[in-house]
XYZ file of C-alpha atoms in Angstrom:
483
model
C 2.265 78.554 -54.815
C 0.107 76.032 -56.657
C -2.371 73.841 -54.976
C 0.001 70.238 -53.341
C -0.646 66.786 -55.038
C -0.908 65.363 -51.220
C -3.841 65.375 -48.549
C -6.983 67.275 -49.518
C -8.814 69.605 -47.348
C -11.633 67.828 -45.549
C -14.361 70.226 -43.924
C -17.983 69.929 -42.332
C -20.066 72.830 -43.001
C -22.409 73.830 -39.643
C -23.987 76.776 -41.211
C -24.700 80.009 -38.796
C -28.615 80.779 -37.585
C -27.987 80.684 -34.312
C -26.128 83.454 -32.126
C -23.591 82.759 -29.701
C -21.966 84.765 -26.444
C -19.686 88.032 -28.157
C -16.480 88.422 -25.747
C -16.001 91.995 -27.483
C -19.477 93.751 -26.440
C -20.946 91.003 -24.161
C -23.709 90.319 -25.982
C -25.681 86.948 -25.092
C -26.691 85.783 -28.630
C -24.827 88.730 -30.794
C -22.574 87.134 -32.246
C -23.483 85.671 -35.341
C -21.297 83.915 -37.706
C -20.861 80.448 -39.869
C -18.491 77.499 -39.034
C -16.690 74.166 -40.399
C -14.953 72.039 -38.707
C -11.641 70.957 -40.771
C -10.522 67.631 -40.404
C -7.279 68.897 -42.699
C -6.247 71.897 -44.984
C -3.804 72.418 -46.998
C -1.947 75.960 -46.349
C -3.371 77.487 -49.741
C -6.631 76.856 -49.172
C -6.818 78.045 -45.635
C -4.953 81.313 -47.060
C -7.707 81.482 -49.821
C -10.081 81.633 -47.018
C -8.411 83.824 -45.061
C -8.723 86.176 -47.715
C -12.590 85.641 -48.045
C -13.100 86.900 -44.371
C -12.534 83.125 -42.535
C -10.711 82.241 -39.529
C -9.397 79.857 -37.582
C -9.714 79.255 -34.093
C -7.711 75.285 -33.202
C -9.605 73.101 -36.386
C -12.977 75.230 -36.102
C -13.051 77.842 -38.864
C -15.215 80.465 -38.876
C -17.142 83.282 -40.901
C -18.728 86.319 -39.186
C -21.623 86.800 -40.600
C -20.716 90.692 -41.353
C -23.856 92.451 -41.893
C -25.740 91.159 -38.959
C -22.784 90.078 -36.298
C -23.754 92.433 -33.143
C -19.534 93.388 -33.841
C -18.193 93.682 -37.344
C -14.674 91.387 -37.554
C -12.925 92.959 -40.757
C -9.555 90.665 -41.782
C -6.858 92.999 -41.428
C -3.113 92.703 -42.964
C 0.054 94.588 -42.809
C 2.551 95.248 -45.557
C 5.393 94.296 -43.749
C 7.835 95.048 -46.038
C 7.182 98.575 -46.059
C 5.855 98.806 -42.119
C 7.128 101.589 -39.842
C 7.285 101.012 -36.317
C 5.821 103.982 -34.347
C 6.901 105.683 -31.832
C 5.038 103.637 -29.103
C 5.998 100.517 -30.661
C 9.870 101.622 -31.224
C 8.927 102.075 -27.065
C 8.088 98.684 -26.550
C 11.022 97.744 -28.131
C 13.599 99.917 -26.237
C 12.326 98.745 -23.394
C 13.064 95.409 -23.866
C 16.455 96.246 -25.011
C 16.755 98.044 -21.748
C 15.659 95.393 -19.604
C 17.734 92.610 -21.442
C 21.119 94.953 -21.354
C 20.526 96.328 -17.940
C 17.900 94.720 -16.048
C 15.898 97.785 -15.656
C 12.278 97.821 -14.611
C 11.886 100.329 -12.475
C 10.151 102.536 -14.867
C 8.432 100.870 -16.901
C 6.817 98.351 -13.910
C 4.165 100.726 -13.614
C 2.849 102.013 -17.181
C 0.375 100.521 -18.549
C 0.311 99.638 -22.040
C -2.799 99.569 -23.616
C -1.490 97.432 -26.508
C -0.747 95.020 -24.496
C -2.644 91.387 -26.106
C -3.645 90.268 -29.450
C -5.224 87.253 -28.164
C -8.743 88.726 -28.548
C -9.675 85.828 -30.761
C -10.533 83.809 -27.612
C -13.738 85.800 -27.862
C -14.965 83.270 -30.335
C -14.140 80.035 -27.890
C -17.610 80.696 -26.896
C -18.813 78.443 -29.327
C -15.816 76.591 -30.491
C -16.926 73.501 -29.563
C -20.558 72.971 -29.426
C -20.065 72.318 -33.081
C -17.417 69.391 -32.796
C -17.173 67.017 -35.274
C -18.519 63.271 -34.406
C -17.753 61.809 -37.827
C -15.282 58.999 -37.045
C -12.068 58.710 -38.994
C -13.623 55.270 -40.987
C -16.175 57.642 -42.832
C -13.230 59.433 -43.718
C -10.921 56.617 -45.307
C -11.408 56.157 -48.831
C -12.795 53.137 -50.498
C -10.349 50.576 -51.678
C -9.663 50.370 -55.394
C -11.629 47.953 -56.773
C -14.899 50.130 -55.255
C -13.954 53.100 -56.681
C -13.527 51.734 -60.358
C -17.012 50.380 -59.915
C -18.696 53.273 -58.722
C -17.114 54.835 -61.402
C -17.882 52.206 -64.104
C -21.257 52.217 -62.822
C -22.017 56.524 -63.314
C -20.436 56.019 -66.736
C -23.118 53.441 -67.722
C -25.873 55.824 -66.421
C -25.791 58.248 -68.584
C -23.472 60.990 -66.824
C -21.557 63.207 -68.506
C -17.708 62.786 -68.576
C -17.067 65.607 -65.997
C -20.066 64.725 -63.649
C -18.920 61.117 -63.863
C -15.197 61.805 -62.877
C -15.819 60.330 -59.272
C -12.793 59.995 -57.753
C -11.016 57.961 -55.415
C -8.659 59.442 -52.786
C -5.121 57.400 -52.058
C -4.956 55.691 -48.645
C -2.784 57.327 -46.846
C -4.080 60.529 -48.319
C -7.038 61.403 -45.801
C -5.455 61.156 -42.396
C -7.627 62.550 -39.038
C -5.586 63.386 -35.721
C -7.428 63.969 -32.255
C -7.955 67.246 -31.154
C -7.324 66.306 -27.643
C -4.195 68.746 -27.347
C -5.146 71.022 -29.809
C -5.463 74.411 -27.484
C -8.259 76.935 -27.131
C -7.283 80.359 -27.941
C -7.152 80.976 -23.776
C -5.187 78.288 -22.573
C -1.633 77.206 -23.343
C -0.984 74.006 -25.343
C -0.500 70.690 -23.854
C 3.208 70.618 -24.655
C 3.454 74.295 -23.362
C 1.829 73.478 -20.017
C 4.535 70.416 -19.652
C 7.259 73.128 -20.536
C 8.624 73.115 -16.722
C 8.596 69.865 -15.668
C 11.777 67.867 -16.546
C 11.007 64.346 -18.361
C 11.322 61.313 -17.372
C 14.635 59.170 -17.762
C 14.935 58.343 -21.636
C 12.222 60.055 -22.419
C 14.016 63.493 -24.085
C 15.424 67.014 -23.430
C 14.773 69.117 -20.519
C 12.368 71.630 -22.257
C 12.462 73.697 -18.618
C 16.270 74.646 -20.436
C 16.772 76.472 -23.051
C 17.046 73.885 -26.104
C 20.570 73.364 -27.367
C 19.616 74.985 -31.084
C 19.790 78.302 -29.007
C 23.018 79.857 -30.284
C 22.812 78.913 -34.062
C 19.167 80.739 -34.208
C 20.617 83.782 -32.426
C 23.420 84.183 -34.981
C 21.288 83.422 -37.828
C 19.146 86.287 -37.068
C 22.023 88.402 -35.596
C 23.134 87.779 -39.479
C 20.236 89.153 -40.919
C 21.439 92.260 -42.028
C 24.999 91.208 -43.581
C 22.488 88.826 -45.506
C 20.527 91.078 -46.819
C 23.257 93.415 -47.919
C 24.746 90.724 -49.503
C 22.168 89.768 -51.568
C 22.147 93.150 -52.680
C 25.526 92.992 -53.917
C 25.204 89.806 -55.759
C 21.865 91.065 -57.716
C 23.485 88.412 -60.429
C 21.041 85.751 -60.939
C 18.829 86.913 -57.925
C 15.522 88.772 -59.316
C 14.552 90.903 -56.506
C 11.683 92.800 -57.566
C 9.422 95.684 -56.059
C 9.081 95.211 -52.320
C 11.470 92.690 -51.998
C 13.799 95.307 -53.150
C 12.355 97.661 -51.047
C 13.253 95.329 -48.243
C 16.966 95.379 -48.983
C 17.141 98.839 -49.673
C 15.918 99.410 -46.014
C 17.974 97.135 -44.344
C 21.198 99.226 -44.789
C 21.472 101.396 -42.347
C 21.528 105.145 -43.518
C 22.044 108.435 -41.663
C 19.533 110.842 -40.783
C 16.403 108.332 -41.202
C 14.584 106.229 -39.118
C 15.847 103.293 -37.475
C 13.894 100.237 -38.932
C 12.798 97.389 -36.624
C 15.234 95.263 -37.666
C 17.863 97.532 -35.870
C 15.805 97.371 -32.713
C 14.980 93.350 -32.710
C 18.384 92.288 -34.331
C 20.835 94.486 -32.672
C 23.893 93.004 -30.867
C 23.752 93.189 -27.196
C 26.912 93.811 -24.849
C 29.010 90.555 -23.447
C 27.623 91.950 -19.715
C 23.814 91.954 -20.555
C 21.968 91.096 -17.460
C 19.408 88.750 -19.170
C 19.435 86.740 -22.309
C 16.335 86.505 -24.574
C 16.529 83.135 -26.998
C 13.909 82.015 -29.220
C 13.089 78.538 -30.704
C 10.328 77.750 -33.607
C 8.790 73.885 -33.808
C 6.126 73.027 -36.026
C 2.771 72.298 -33.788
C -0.537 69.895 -34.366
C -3.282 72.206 -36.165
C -5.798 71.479 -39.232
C -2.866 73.162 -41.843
C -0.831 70.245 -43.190
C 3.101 70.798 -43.474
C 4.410 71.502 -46.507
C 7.769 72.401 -48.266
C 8.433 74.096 -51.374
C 11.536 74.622 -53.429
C 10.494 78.509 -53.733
C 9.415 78.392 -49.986
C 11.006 79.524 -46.678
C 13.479 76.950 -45.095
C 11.413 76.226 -42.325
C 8.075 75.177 -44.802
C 4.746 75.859 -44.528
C 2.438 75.237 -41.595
C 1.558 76.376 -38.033
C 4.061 76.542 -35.581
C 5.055 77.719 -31.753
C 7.683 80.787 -31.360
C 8.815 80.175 -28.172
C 10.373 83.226 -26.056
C 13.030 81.987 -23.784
C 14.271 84.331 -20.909
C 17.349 83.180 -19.119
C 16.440 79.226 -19.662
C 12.611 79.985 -18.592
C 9.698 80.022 -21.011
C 7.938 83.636 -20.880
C 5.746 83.734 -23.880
C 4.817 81.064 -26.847
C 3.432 82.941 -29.717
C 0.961 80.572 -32.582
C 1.767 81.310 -35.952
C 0.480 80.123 -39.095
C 3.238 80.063 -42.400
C 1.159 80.126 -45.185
C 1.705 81.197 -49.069
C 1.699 84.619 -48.833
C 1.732 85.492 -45.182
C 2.268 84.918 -41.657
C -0.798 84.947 -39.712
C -0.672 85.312 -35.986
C -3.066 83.166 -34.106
C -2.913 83.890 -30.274
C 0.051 84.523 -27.747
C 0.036 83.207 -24.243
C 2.151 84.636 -21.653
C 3.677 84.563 -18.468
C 1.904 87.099 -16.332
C 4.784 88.300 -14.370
C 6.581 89.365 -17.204
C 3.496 91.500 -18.488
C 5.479 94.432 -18.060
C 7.148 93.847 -20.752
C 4.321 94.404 -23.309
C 4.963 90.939 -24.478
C 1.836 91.127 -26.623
C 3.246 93.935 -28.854
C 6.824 92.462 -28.595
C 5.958 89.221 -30.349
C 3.889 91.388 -32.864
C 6.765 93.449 -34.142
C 8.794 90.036 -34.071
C 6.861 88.363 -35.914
C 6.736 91.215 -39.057
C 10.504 91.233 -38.457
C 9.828 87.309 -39.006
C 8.032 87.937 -42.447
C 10.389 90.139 -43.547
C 13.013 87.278 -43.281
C 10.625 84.708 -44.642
C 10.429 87.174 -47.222
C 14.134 87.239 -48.910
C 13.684 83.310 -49.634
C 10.066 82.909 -50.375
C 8.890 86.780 -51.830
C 5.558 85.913 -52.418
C 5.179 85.308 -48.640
C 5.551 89.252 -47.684
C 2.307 90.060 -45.344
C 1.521 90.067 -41.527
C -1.540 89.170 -40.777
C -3.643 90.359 -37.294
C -6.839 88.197 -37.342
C -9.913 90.785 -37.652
C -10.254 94.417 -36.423
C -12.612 95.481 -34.789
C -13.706 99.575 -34.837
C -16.801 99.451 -32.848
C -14.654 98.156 -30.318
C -12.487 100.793 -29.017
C -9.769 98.182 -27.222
C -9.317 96.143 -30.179
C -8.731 99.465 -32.583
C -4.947 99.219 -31.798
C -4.282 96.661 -34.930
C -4.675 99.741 -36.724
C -1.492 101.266 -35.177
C 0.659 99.023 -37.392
C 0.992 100.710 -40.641
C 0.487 100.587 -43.513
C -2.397 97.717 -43.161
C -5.466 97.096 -45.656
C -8.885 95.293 -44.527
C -10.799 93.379 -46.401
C -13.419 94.786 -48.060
C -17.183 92.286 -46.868
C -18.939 92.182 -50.291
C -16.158 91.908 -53.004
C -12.967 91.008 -50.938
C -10.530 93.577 -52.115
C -7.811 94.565 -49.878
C -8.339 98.681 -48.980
C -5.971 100.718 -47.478
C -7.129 101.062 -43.814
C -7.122 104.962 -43.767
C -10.272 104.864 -46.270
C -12.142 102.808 -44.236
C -11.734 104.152 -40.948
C -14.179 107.201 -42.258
C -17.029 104.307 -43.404
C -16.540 102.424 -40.182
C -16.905 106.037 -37.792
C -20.382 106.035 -39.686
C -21.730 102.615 -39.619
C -20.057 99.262 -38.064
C -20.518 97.767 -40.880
C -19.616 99.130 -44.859
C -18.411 97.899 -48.142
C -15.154 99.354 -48.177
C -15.188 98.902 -52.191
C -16.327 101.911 -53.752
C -17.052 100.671 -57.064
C -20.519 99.876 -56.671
C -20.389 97.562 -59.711
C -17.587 95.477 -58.480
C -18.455 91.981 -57.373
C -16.673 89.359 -55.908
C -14.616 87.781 -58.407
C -14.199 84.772 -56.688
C -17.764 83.498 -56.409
C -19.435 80.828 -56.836
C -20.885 79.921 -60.697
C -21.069 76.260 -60.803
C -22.955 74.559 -57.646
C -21.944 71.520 -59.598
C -18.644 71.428 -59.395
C -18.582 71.525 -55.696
C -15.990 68.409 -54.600
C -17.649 66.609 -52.052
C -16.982 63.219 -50.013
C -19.644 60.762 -49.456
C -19.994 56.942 -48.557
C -15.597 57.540 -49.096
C -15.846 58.583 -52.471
C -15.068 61.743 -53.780
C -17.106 63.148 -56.435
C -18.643 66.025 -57.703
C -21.713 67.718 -56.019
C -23.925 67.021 -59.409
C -23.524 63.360 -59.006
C -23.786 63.023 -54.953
C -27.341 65.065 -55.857
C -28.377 62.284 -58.109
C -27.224 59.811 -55.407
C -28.569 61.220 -52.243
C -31.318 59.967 -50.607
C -33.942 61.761 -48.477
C -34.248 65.487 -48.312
C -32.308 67.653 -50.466
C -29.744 69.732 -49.141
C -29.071 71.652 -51.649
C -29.506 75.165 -49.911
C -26.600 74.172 -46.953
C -24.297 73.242 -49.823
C -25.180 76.487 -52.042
C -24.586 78.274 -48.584
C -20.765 76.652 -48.244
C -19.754 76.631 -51.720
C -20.820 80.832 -51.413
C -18.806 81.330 -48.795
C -15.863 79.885 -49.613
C -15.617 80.751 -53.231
C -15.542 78.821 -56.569
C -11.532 78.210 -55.890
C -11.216 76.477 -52.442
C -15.223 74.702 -53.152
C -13.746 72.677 -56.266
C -10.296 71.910 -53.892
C -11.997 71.000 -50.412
C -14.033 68.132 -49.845
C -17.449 68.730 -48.159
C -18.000 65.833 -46.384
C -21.511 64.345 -46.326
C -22.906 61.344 -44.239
């Protein structure tokens, strides 16, 4: 997926010195990292930075700052296509099934689940927002047209080349800032989520304590699933399915004497006397990522949204997801406590690869899960590496390596280049400081004329710091503000 024509990113860059609180070990000042706060982003650059070690956490975005981070936070993805559930997720499953079919909790009330959560990112709330953004949205909106043309005009007569005097001007309704007033932290449920029980006002909209009335056609979509896929593979005509995509449709009929796959555990039928009924509902929700469609894209676009579990008309669980190029990336799942016993946690996990692998038949560039970071010298947060097969990203040169090599690296030192090839560098760094695409006084331009420009102390070194860590790519895409 190319790069939109519409909004561009807009970041501030923070930098890292200065250690905050780590929710993993409990450190007071161990955990190190470096942050920018996004004003927007488009979904392929946050999935370029994704796979250069960043993060999101509501519009902060951070960087651990690997070798010196008091816990190690590798980015960690699944190959959906090909993943196996195992047998304690294929338990996690059947007990749902059990409890949906027959109501039955009697057993499984009282064992405890140790994969339980992947909400772990709330560890880095810590510091989300001591580094706020103040800029107001005015220094944001771009100068009107007749400015533009004569700053232009004006590095044109001094001498600049043709590149360093491109300075552009960004369209109006281009560069657009939202409050971050309901945007969440990682620990607490969203502002619509919280309102989820309490019926509106006359006139004012649905019930969302009731199961929304777009129930039944999502159920039988996904109920579907597997006479779609079969389908598909019968009318190859015209249809290029290639490699895993294949692979995909291969699995999804259902064969004797192998495994059952996870779509026959999440999509199977359930009897006309089931005791409870589990519905699910998807709406797009406010983040940094803008919303985008594309004609070689999933139906639903790209984005982040809220997968909403619905038991028996009442809200349970409201998983954060983020649709982006060539994955889905799980943010954080809230959940209703009482229904812990269901392992709601590694539920929504296994739904949400299920969920890729459906993204996947319309959009097959969009075909991997991924988990945030893992974290070995944690023992509680090892269980990402249960879902299989997964790769993590490798510090120095940010290739993707199959997570059984590194676990033998990571059981000697917390932190390793996974990347064997000790020649190997990262492909994707930076070699023209220049070229940098910054924002300043409302004008875009490149970094070698805003140095030219700039008054007072140079700040070179923060901007050789940014454009570093977020590659060549995404530095000559994003705007780096600058007051």
């Amino acid at each position: 997926m190319a790069a939109g024509g519409g909004s561009p990113s807009i970041v501030e860059f923070f930098g890292g010195e200065d250690g905050y609180r780590c929710g993993y070990c409990r450190s007071d000042t161990g955990n190190i990292s470096h942050g920018m706060w996004a004003h927007s982003m488009t979904v392929q650059d946050y999935q370029d930075l994704i796979d250069r070690g960043w993060r999101r956490s509501g519009k902060y975005v951070y960087k651990p700052i690997m070798n010196q981070t008091c816990c190690p936070q590798y980015t960690i993805r699944c190959r959906a296509l090909h993943f196996q559930a195992s047998k304690s997720h294929k338990k996690v499953l059947k007990k749902m099934l059990k409890f949906i079919s027959k109501g039955d909790v009697s057993k499984v009330a009282s064992e405890e689940e140790p994969m339980d959560s992947h909400i772990e990112d709330v560890a880095t709330c810590d510091f989300l927002y001591k580094s706020e953004s103040q800029v107001s949205q005015s220094d944001l909106t771009p100068l009107a047209v007749d400015q533009a043309e004569r700053v232009e005009n004006e590095d044109k007569d001094s001498g600049e080349t043709k590149e360093e005097g491109n300075v552009q001007k960004v369209e109006s309704d281009s560069v657009q800032v939202c409050a971050d007033k309901d945007t969440p932290v990682p620990a607490e449920p969203s502002h619509s989520a919280k309102a989820a029980h309490a019926p509106p006002k006359p006139g004012k909209g649905a019930d969302l304590s009731k199961p929304p009335c777009r129930k039944a056609k999502d159920i039988r979509k996904e109920r579907k699933l597997q006479k779609l896929l079969q389908n598909q593979m019968g009318t190859a005509e015209g249809s290029q399915l290639q490699g895993d995509q294949a692979f995909l449709l291969q699995n999804s009929k259902s064969k004797t004497n192998q495994p059952k796959n996870i779509e026959d555990f999440v999509f199977v039928p359930l009897p006309d006397d089931a005791r409870h009924k589990l519905e699910f509902t998807r709406f797009l929700c406010d983040s940094p990522l803008e919303a985008e469609h594309a004609p070689n894209g999933p139906e639903c676009g790209y984005g982040s949204f809220h997968q909403q579990y619905w038991l028996d008309g009442k809200i349970i669980a409201v998983g954060v997801i983020d649709i982006l190029p060539y994955c889905v990336s799980s943010v954080y799942l809230y959940y209703d406590p009482d229904f812990s016993f269901l392992s709601l946690g590694v539920y929504s996990a296994l739904r949400e690869i299920a969920f890729t692998r459906q993204l996947c038949v319309k959009a097959p560039d969009l075909c991997f899960y991924y988990m945030g970071f893992y974290i070995h010298s944690c023992p509680k947060m090892r269980y990402k590496g249960q879902y299989r097969p997964s790769d993590l990203l490798c510090p120095e040169t940010y290739v993707w390596t199959p997570i059984e090599q590194c676990l033998p690296l990571l059981e000697h030192s917390k932190y390793s280049r996974f990347n064997q090839d000790g020649k190997a560098v990262d492909e994707g760094r930076l070699k023209e400081l220049g070229r940098v695409r910054v924002l300043h006084k409302r004008t875009v331009m490149p970094y070698s004329v805003y140095k030219k420009r700039r008054k007072g102390p140079s700040d070179e070194a923060s901007v050789q710091q940014y454009a570093s860590l977020v590659g060549q790519t995404c530095s000559e895409r994003m705007l780096l503000f600058r007051s």
